[in-house]
PDB file of C-alpha atoms in Angstrom:
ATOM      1  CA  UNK A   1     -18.984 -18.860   2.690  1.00 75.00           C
ATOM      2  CA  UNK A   2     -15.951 -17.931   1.107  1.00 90.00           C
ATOM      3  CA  UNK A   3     -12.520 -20.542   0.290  1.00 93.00           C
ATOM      4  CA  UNK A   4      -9.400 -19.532  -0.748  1.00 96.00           C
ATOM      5  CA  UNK A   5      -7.523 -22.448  -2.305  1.00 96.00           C
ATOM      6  CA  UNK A   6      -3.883 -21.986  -2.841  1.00 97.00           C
ATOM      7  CA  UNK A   7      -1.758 -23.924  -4.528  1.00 97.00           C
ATOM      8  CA  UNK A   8       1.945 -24.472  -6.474  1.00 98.00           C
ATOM      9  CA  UNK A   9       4.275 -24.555  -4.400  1.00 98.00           C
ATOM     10  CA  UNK A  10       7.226 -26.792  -4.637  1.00 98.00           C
ATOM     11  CA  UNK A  11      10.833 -27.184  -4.481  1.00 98.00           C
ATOM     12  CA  UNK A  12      13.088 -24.756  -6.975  1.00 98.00           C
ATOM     13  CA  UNK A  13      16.624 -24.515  -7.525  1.00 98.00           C
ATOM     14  CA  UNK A  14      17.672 -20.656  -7.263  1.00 98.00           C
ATOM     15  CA  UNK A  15      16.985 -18.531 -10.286  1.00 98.00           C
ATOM     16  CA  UNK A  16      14.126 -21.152 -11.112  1.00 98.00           C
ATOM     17  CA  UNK A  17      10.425 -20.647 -11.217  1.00 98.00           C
ATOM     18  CA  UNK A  18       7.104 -21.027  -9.795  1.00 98.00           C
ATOM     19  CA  UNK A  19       3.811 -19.716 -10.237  1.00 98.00           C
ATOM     20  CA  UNK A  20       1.163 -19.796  -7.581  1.00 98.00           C
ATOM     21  CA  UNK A  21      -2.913 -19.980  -7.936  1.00 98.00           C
ATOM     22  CA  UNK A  22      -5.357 -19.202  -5.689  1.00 97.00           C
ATOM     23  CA  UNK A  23      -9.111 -19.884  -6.572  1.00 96.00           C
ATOM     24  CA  UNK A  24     -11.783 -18.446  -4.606  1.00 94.00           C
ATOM     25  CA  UNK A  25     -15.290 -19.291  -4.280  1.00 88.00           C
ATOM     26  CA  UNK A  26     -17.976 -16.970  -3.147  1.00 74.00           C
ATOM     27  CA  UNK A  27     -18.302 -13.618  -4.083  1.00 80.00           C
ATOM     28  CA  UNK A  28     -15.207 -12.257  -3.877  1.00 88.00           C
ATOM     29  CA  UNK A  29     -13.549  -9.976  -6.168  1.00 88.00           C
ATOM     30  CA  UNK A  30      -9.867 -10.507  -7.133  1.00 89.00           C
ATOM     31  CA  UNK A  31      -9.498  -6.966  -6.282  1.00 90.00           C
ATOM     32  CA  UNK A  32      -9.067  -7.580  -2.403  1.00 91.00           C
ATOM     33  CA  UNK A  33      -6.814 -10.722  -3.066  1.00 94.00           C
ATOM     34  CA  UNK A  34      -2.960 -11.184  -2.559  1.00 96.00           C
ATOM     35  CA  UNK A  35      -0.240 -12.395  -1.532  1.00 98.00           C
ATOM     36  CA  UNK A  36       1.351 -12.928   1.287  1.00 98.00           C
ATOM     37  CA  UNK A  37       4.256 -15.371   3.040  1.00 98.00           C
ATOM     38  CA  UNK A  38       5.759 -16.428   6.573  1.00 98.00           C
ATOM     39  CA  UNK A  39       9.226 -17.533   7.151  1.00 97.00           C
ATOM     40  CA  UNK A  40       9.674 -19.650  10.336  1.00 92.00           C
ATOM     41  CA  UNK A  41      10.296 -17.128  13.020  1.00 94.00           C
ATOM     42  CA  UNK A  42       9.286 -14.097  11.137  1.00 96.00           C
ATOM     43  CA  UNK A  43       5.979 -12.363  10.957  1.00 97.00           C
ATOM     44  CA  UNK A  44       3.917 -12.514   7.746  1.00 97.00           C
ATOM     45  CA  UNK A  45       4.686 -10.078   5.312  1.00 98.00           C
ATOM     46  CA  UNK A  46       2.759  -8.726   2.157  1.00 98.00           C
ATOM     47  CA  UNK A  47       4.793  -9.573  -0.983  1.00 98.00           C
ATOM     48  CA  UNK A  48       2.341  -8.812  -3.801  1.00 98.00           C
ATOM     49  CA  UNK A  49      -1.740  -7.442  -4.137  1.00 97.00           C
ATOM     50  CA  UNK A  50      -3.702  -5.457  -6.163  1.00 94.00           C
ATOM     51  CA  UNK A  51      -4.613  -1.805  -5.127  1.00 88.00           C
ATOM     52  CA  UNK A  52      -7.421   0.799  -5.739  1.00 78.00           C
ATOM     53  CA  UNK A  53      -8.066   1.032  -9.423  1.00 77.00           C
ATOM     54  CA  UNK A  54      -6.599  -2.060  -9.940  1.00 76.00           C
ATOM     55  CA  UNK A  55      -3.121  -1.138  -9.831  1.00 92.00           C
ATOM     56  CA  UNK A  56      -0.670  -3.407  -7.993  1.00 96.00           C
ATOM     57  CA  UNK A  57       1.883  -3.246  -5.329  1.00 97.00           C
ATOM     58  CA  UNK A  58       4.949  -4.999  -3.950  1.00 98.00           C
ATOM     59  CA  UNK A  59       7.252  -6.023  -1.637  1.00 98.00           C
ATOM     60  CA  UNK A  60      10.502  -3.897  -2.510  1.00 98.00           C
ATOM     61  CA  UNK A  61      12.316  -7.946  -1.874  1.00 98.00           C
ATOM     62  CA  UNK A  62      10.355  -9.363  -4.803  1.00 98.00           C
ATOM     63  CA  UNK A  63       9.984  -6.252  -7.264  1.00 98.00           C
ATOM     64  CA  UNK A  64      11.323  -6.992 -11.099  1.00 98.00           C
ATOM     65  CA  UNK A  65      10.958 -10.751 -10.279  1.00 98.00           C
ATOM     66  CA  UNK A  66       7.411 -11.540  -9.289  1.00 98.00           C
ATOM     67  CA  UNK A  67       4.370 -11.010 -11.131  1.00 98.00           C
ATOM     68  CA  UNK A  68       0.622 -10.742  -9.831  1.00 97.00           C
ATOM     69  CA  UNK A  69      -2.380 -11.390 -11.802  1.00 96.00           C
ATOM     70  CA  UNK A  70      -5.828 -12.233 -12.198  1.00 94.00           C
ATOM     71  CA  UNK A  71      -8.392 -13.916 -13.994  1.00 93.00           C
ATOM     72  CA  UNK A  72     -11.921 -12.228 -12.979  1.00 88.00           C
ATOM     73  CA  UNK A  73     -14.115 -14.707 -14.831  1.00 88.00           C
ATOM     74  CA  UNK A  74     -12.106 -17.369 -12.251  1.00 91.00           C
ATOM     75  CA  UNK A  75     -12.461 -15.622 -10.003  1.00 91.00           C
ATOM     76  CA  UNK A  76      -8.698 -16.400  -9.285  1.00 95.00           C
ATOM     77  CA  UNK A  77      -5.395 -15.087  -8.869  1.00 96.00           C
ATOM     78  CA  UNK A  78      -1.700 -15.840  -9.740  1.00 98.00           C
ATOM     79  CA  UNK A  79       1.545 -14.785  -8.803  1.00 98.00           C
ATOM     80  CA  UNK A  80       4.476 -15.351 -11.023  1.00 98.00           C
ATOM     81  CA  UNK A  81       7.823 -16.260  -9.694  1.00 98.00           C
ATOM     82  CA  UNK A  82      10.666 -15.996 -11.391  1.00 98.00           C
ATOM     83  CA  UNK A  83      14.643 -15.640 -10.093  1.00 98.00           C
ATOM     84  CA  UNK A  84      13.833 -17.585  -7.192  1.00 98.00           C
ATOM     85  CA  UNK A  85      16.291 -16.766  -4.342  1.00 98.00           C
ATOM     86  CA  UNK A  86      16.748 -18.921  -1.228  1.00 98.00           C
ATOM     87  CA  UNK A  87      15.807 -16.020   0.685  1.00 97.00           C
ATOM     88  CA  UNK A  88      12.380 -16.289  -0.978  1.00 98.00           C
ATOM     89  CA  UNK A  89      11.582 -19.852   0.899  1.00 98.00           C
ATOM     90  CA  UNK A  90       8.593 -19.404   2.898  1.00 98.00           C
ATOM     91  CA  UNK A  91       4.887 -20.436   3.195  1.00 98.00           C
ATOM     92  CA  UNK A  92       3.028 -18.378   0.848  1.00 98.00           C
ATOM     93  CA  UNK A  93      -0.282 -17.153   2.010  1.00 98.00           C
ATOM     94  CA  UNK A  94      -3.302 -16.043  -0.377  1.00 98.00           C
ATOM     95  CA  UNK A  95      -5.577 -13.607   0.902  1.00 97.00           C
ATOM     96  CA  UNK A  96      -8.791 -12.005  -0.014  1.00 95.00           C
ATOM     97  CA  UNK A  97     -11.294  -9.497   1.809  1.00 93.00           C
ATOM     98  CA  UNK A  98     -15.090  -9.903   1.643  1.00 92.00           C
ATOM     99  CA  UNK A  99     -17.286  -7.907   3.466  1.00 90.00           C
ATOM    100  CA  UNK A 100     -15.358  -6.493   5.838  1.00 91.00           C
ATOM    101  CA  UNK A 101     -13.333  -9.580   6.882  1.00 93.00           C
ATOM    102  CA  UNK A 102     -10.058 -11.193   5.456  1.00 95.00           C
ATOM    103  CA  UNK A 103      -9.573 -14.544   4.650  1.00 95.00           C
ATOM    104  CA  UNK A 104      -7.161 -16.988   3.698  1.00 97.00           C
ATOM    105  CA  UNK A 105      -5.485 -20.064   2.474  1.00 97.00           C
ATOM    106  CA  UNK A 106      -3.956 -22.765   3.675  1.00 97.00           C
ATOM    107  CA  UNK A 107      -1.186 -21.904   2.156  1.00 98.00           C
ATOM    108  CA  UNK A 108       1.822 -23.100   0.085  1.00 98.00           C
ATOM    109  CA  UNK A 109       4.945 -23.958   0.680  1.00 98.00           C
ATOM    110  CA  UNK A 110       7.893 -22.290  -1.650  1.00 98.00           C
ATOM    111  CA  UNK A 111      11.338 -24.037  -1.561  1.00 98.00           C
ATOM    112  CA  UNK A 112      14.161 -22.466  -3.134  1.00 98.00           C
ATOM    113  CA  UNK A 113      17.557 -24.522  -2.467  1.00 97.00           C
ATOM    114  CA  UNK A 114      19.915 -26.211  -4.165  1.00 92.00           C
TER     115      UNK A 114
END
């Protein structure tokens, strides 16, 4: 019963920016949600979440330049990217746990080229 929705991805020039949404329905609390992305031939890799207490964590590739952040009453979370580097091109996943089990989006694809 739960959805993950992702969306705003796009094409960026480097240094631009992007910010990324993810709606869930259900009962899920933004406090299991994050972010995560796949390059083609690489595994998936976390690049942003929120913790225990509601503290955040990220990727040491995309600390200083991306932001994560939520809207409870939503019930959805962003992620703010800014200083887009080519290296950052990937499909962005969101994620979110409920009741023991993870789900996630169909996720977006991120761009950066010139």
């Amino acid at each position: 019963q739960v959805q993950l929705v992702d969306s705003g991805g796009g094409l960026v020039q480097p240094g631009g920016s992007l910010r990324l949404s993810c709606a869930a329905s259900g009962s899920v609390d933004i406090n299991t949600m994050g972010w995560y992305r796949q390059a083609p031939g690489k595994e998936r890799e976390l690049v942003a979440r929120f913790t225990r207490a509601g503290s955040t964590n990220y990727a040491d590739s995309v600390k200083g330049r991306f932001t994560i952040a939520g809207d409870r009453s939503k019930n959805t979370v962003y992620l703010q990217m800014n200083s887009l580097k080519p290296e950052d091109t990937a499909v962005y996943y969101c994620r979110a746990t409920y009741l023991a089990r993870d789900y996630w989006g169909r996720g977006t694809q991120v761009t950066v080229t010139s």
